[in-house]
Amino acid sequence: MSARTSDSSREIPEATVARLPIYLRALTTLVEQGTATCSSEELAAAAGVNSAKLRKDLSYLGSYGTRGVGYDVDYLRYQIAREIGVTQDWPVVIVGIGNLGHALANFSGFRSRGFRVVALLDADPERRGERVAGVDVRDFADLDAIVREHGVAIGVIATPASAAQDVADRMVEAGISSILNFAPTVISVADGVDVRKVDLSIELQILAYHEQRKQAEATTRVASEVTA
Amino acid sequence: MSARTSDSSREIPEATVARLPIYLRALTTLVEQGTATCSSEELAAAAGVNSAKLRKDLSYLGSYGTRGVGYDVDYLRYQIAREIGVTQDWPVVIVGIGNLGHALANFSGFRSRGFRVVALLDADPERRGERVAGVDVRDFADLDAIVREHGVAIGVIATPASAAQDVADRMVEAGISSILNFAPTVISVADGVDVRKVDLSIELQILAYHEQRKQAEATTRVASEVTA
DNA sequence: ACGATTTTGTTCTCCCGTTCACAAACTCCT
DNA sequence: AGGAGTTTGTGAACGGGAGAACAAAATCGT
Ligand SMILES: NC(=O)c1ccc[n+]([C@@H]2O[C@H](COP(=O)([O-])OP(=O)(O)OC[C@H]3O[C@@H](n4cnc5c(N)ncnc54)[C@H](O)[C@@H]3O)[C@@H](O)[C@H]2O)c1
Ligand SMILES: NC(=O)c1ccc[n+]([C@@H]2O[C@H](COP(=O)([O-])OP(=O)(O)OC[C@H]3O[C@@H](n4cnc5c(N)ncnc54)[C@H](O)[C@@H]3O)[C@@H](O)[C@H]2O)c1
């Protein structure tokens, strides 16, 4: 028997995967408000998307709604959490405990959303011994042991850009196969390793581009009104 | 004469706009290394994209390369910077000076990439008087005055999610028209205002999804090898 | 029991973005 | 000068995602 497609064979489009966490969050808010059911229209509004898109996204997971009624908030929330994989807890290591690393280590959203910081690592001996949010800062050289011990699959890079590629290489070597990179540099990894980046400067520059356009637009409008 | 399209009328696709900052960074690195010219192949490799895509992206800005030679690194860098709008300096305000706000205020990448933090604002009186990276933490109520004084167009939200929508509303009211939101919540704004979000939890959850897939895949592969 | 009403799940169409492939344009060497 | 070699800029084909629109399925009221 050929197991060509895996048993949970539904292939979920990347664009949909990126939105599932948003739906999950919106549903969690609804649960906290005591809402039992909601329509695709309501949930879409809460998530800031088109309702047709929401329904299509959910249809990739299965048929969890009831026509004429809507979705059971708690049930749908569980189904999405299961699909994403956050019903289990993911151990995470953070490398580079400077300004940003401290903020990340203190970030409560990790724990509450299915992630657990099992180690904080830094190359600088000065940093060590410090305790951030209940976790000791340890030597970067301990990476292998920690990954093996906790079965860590996800690593966060918060070092300067110059160190990011090296850290990524060491992570992959240690067995990590998903990396979230905060350093402003492109890192390359072997096939099968996922890298996502969070880049403040890029986001600001995108905003600046549109801002410039808006301002140019406003200027030419005024100019043309004057000449009219 | 109808000024239907603005004078710099080239409409740059959103996907391209999002990549221009990456090219800009790669070019800056090349300049620092003393490289005078580079081919689309080299630059694409540095930026982590396909070279055909790079060339098409650059073609929206104009024809700045030389066939058979490549691109003049410094010239192209300037052209991209101008197109994005980072040849001028953009004043920025950060609201919510907690863990993350401190890290952002200390982030050197702001200054070096065409942005200047002109104010740090917090609603908590306890925070005030503190000086972070040479800027005083001030009352959130001062927002209007600061925006007017410095002509601020870009605002960064680093408050808890519960305050984000309110902060966004106040920002827009004050005249800000581009917002970078770090709070894990959807904020809605009037037409003409751009919002971009940076969301750590979402990024981690996307990684978790793929990680789960990889692990399931590995398990079924082992299983089928055993039965084979 | 049955029609009116609501809301999902899905099909169909359009558009944007990616990639291939190649002619045009430039350099360099003889 | 001219041909060989390189590299850009772009036309064309292709794939995936967004949104409109609607049939199917459920509830509710009578
Ligand atoms: N601070 C921010 O708000 C912010 C925002 C966006 C991006 N970033 C990026 O995040 C990264 C970290 O920023 P930061 O402000 O925290 O910098 P930082 O200098 O305060 O901290 C960097 C830390 O990484 C450690 N480090 C350096 N090399 C290392 C290595 N090879 N292995 C392990 N640890 C190593 C250093 O000892 C230091 O503690 C930078 O790349 C920065 O550009 C920061
Ligand atoms: N710490 C992180 O690494 C991290 C990562 C991702 C996202 N976030 C998000 O960023 C936000 C800030 O995180 P944090 O860890 O810095 O939280 P924090 O509680 O340390 O800081 C929040 C700050 O916002 C201020 N504030 C609250 N309401 C305000 C208002 N109405 N106007 C102005 N200021 C107000 C508070 O006084 C406080 O100083 C949160 O939404 C968090 O979920 C944080």
mmCIF file of N, CA, C and O in Angstrom, chain A residues 25-70:
data_model
loop_
_atom_site.group_PDB
_atom_site.id
_atom_site.type_symbol
_atom_site.label_atom_id
_atom_site.label_comp_id
_atom_site.label_asym_id
_atom_site.label_seq_id
_atom_site.Cartn_x
_atom_site.Cartn_y
_atom_site.Cartn_z
ATOM 1 N N ARG A 25 -7.202 33.307 17.588
ATOM 2 C CA ARG A 25 -7.202 34.386 18.582
ATOM 3 C C ARG A 25 -8.578 35.013 18.716
ATOM 4 O O ARG A 25 -9.057 35.271 19.818
ATOM 5 N N ALA A 26 -9.223 35.255 17.578
ATOM 6 C CA ALA A 26 -10.556 35.851 17.600
ATOM 7 C C ALA A 26 -11.528 34.935 18.335
ATOM 8 O O ALA A 26 -12.353 35.390 19.132
ATOM 9 N N LEU A 27 -11.412 33.638 18.102
ATOM 10 C CA LEU A 27 -12.296 32.674 18.761
ATOM 11 C C LEU A 27 -12.044 32.639 20.267
ATOM 12 O O LEU A 27 -12.982 32.541 21.061
ATOM 13 N N THR A 28 -10.778 32.735 20.646
ATOM 14 C CA THR A 28 -10.442 32.756 22.073
ATOM 15 C C THR A 28 -11.083 33.960 22.752
ATOM 16 O O THR A 28 -11.646 33.854 23.847
ATOM 17 N N THR A 29 -11.034 35.101 22.074
ATOM 18 C CA THR A 29 -11.684 36.306 22.602
ATOM 19 C C THR A 29 -13.183 36.078 22.762
ATOM 20 O O THR A 29 -13.772 36.434 23.781
ATOM 21 N N LEU A 30 -13.782 35.452 21.765
ATOM 22 C CA LEU A 30 -15.224 35.186 21.823
ATOM 23 C C LEU A 30 -15.560 34.245 22.978
ATOM 24 O O LEU A 30 -16.550 34.450 23.691
ATOM 25 N N VAL A 31 -14.740 33.209 23.167
ATOM 26 C CA VAL A 31 -14.960 32.273 24.273
ATOM 27 C C VAL A 31 -14.939 33.023 25.600
ATOM 28 O O VAL A 31 -15.808 32.844 26.456
ATOM 29 N N GLU A 32 -13.934 33.909 25.737
ATOM 30 C CA GLU A 32 -13.802 34.682 26.981
ATOM 31 C C GLU A 32 -15.003 35.583 27.224
ATOM 32 O O GLU A 32 -15.357 35.879 28.358
ATOM 33 N N GLN A 33 -15.622 36.009 26.114
ATOM 34 C CA GLN A 33 -16.810 36.856 26.246
ATOM 35 C C GLN A 33 -18.063 36.026 26.492
ATOM 36 O O GLN A 33 -19.147 36.568 26.648
ATOM 37 N N GLY A 34 -17.924 34.712 26.482
ATOM 38 C CA GLY A 34 -19.051 33.835 26.737
ATOM 39 C C GLY A 34 -19.915 33.558 25.519
ATOM 40 O O GLY A 34 -21.016 33.032 25.638
ATOM 41 N N THR A 35 -19.430 33.915 24.335
ATOM 42 C CA THR A 35 -20.193 33.652 23.115
ATOM 43 C C THR A 35 -20.141 32.156 22.776
ATOM 44 O O THR A 35 -19.047 31.585 22.739
ATOM 45 N N ALA A 36 -21.288 31.559 22.519
ATOM 46 C CA ALA A 36 -21.345 30.117 22.265
ATOM 47 C C ALA A 36 -21.237 29.798 20.777
ATOM 48 O O ALA A 36 -20.535 28.870 20.380
ATOM 49 N N THR A 37 -21.917 30.551 19.944
ATOM 50 C CA THR A 37 -21.836 30.331 18.499
ATOM 51 C C THR A 37 -21.628 31.674 17.798
ATOM 52 O O THR A 37 -21.946 32.724 18.342
ATOM 53 N N CYS A 38 -21.109 31.588 16.571
ATOM 54 C CA CYS A 38 -20.963 32.809 15.782
ATOM 55 C C CYS A 38 -21.053 32.474 14.309
ATOM 56 O O CYS A 38 -20.759 31.349 13.890
ATOM 57 N N SER A 39 -21.458 33.446 13.517
ATOM 58 C CA SER A 39 -21.562 33.244 12.070
ATOM 59 C C SER A 39 -20.214 33.563 11.430
ATOM 60 O O SER A 39 -19.340 34.169 12.044
ATOM 61 N N SER A 40 -20.054 33.155 10.186
ATOM 62 C CA SER A 40 -18.815 33.439 9.470
ATOM 63 C C SER A 40 -18.647 34.950 9.324
ATOM 64 O O SER A 40 -17.540 35.464 9.338
ATOM 65 N N GLU A 41 -19.788 35.641 9.236
ATOM 66 C CA GLU A 41 -19.752 37.095 9.098
ATOM 67 C C GLU A 41 -19.140 37.740 10.344
ATOM 68 O O GLU A 41 -18.247 38.592 10.244
ATOM 69 N N GLU A 42 -19.607 37.294 11.518
ATOM 70 C CA GLU A 42 -19.103 37.859 12.774
ATOM 71 C C GLU A 42 -17.629 37.555 12.966
ATOM 72 O O GLU A 42 -16.830 38.437 13.299
ATOM 73 N N LEU A 43 -17.278 36.285 12.765
ATOM 74 C CA LEU A 43 -15.885 35.883 12.977
ATOM 75 C C LEU A 43 -14.954 36.588 11.995
ATOM 76 O O LEU A 43 -13.854 37.028 12.363
ATOM 77 N N ALA A 44 -15.435 36.725 10.765
ATOM 78 C CA ALA A 44 -14.633 37.412 9.752
ATOM 79 C C ALA A 44 -14.385 38.859 10.158
ATOM 80 O O ALA A 44 -13.269 39.370 10.018
ATOM 81 N N ALA A 45 -15.420 39.493 10.688
ATOM 82 C CA ALA A 45 -15.274 40.879 11.130
ATOM 83 C C ALA A 45 -14.241 40.960 12.251
ATOM 84 O O ALA A 45 -13.376 41.837 12.248
ATOM 85 N N ALA A 46 -14.313 40.040 13.202
ATOM 86 C CA ALA A 46 -13.377 40.027 14.330
ATOM 87 C C ALA A 46 -11.940 39.784 13.860
ATOM 88 O O ALA A 46 -10.994 40.266 14.467
ATOM 89 N N ALA A 47 -11.811 39.023 12.779
ATOM 90 C CA ALA A 47 -10.472 38.695 12.285
ATOM 91 C C ALA A 47 -9.992 39.692 11.237
ATOM 92 O O ALA A 47 -8.837 39.656 10.813
ATOM 93 N N GLY A 48 -10.906 40.557 10.812
ATOM 94 C CA GLY A 48 -10.539 41.561 9.834
ATOM 95 C C GLY A 48 -10.369 41.025 8.427
ATOM 96 O O GLY A 48 -9.540 41.500 7.661
ATOM 97 N N VAL A 49 -11.175 40.022 8.066
ATOM 98 C CA VAL A 49 -11.111 39.478 6.709
ATOM 99 C C VAL A 49 -12.510 39.381 6.105
ATOM 100 O O VAL A 49 -13.515 39.548 6.798
ATOM 101 N N ASN A 50 -12.539 39.087 4.832
ATOM 102 C CA ASN A 50 -13.765 38.866 4.088
ATOM 103 C C ASN A 50 -14.404 37.539 4.532
ATOM 104 O O ASN A 50 -13.709 36.552 4.732
ATOM 105 N N SER A 51 -15.736 37.510 4.647
ATOM 106 C CA SER A 51 -16.384 36.309 5.179
ATOM 107 C C SER A 51 -16.293 35.115 4.218
ATOM 108 O O SER A 51 -16.230 33.967 4.651
ATOM 109 N N ALA A 52 -16.282 35.394 2.925
ATOM 110 C CA ALA A 52 -16.143 34.300 1.957
ATOM 111 C C ALA A 52 -14.771 33.648 2.114
ATOM 112 O O ALA A 52 -14.641 32.416 2.073
ATOM 113 N N LYS A 53 -13.773 34.479 2.343
ATOM 114 C CA LYS A 53 -12.425 33.967 2.529
ATOM 115 C C LYS A 53 -12.338 33.125 3.793
ATOM 116 O O LYS A 53 -11.741 32.045 3.803
ATOM 117 N N LEU A 54 -12.962 33.615 4.852
ATOM 118 C CA LEU A 54 -12.979 32.860 6.101
ATOM 119 C C LEU A 54 -13.606 31.487 5.878
ATOM 120 O O LEU A 54 -13.048 30.459 6.283
ATOM 121 N N ARG A 55 -14.750 31.437 5.232
ATOM 122 C CA ARG A 55 -15.444 30.157 5.043
ATOM 123 C C ARG A 55 -14.601 29.204 4.199
ATOM 124 O O ARG A 55 -14.506 28.023 4.484
ATOM 125 N N LYS A 56 -13.982 29.764 3.175
ATOM 126 C CA LYS A 56 -13.128 28.911 2.341
ATOM 127 C C LYS A 56 -11.947 28.381 3.158
ATOM 128 O O LYS A 56 -11.602 27.205 3.068
ATOM 129 N N ASP A 57 -11.350 29.241 3.958
ATOM 130 C CA ASP A 57 -10.242 28.807 4.809
ATOM 131 C C ASP A 57 -10.683 27.653 5.706
ATOM 132 O O ASP A 57 -10.012 26.623 5.792
ATOM 133 N N LEU A 58 -11.810 27.825 6.374
ATOM 134 C CA LEU A 58 -12.281 26.810 7.316
ATOM 135 C C LEU A 58 -12.634 25.514 6.595
ATOM 136 O O LEU A 58 -12.511 24.428 7.160
ATOM 137 N N SER A 59 -13.067 25.640 5.351
ATOM 138 C CA SER A 59 -13.479 24.437 4.614
ATOM 139 C C SER A 59 -12.301 23.498 4.363
ATOM 140 O O SER A 59 -12.502 22.308 4.142
ATOM 141 N N TYR A 60 -11.072 24.045 4.409
ATOM 142 C CA TYR A 60 -9.908 23.174 4.223
ATOM 143 C C TYR A 60 -9.722 22.252 5.422
ATOM 144 O O TYR A 60 -9.124 21.183 5.308
ATOM 145 N N LEU A 61 -10.207 22.678 6.585
ATOM 146 C CA LEU A 61 -10.031 21.867 7.795
ATOM 147 C C LEU A 61 -11.086 20.775 7.892
ATOM 148 O O LEU A 61 -10.891 19.762 8.561
ATOM 149 N N GLY A 62 -12.227 21.040 7.272
ATOM 150 C CA GLY A 62 -13.344 20.117 7.384
ATOM 151 C C GLY A 62 -14.622 20.921 7.393
ATOM 152 O O GLY A 62 -14.621 22.099 7.053
ATOM 153 N N SER A 63 -15.695 20.288 7.770
ATOM 154 C CA SER A 63 -16.988 20.958 7.728
ATOM 155 C C SER A 63 -17.506 21.078 9.153
ATOM 156 O O SER A 63 -18.293 20.265 9.611
ATOM 157 N N TYR A 64 -17.038 22.102 9.831
ATOM 158 C CA TYR A 64 -17.318 22.215 11.257
ATOM 159 C C TYR A 64 -18.460 23.171 11.583
ATOM 160 O O TYR A 64 -18.781 23.397 12.735
ATOM 161 N N GLY A 65 -19.075 23.768 10.573
ATOM 162 C CA GLY A 65 -20.172 24.696 10.816
ATOM 163 C C GLY A 65 -21.522 24.024 10.622
ATOM 164 O O GLY A 65 -21.612 22.871 10.206
ATOM 165 N N THR A 66 -22.569 24.747 10.956
ATOM 166 C CA THR A 66 -23.930 24.251 10.726
ATOM 167 C C THR A 66 -24.681 25.307 9.925
ATOM 168 O O THR A 66 -24.812 26.451 10.371
ATOM 169 N N ARG A 67 -25.136 24.911 8.748
ATOM 170 C CA ARG A 67 -25.810 25.867 7.864
ATOM 171 C C ARG A 67 -27.041 26.443 8.548
ATOM 172 O O ARG A 67 -27.766 25.724 9.215
ATOM 173 N N GLY A 68 -27.227 27.693 8.394
ATOM 174 C CA GLY A 68 -28.353 28.368 9.021
ATOM 175 C C GLY A 68 -28.068 28.777 10.450
ATOM 176 O O GLY A 68 -28.816 29.542 11.042
ATOM 177 N N VAL A 69 -26.975 28.258 11.032
ATOM 178 C CA VAL A 69 -26.675 28.532 12.439
ATOM 179 C C VAL A 69 -25.339 29.249 12.607
ATOM 180 O O VAL A 69 -25.255 30.333 13.185
ATOM 181 N N GLY A 70 -24.301 28.626 12.094
ATOM 182 C CA GLY A 70 -22.966 29.204 12.272
ATOM 183 C C GLY A 70 -22.013 28.179 12.850
ATOM 184 O O GLY A 70 -22.176 26.974 12.630
#
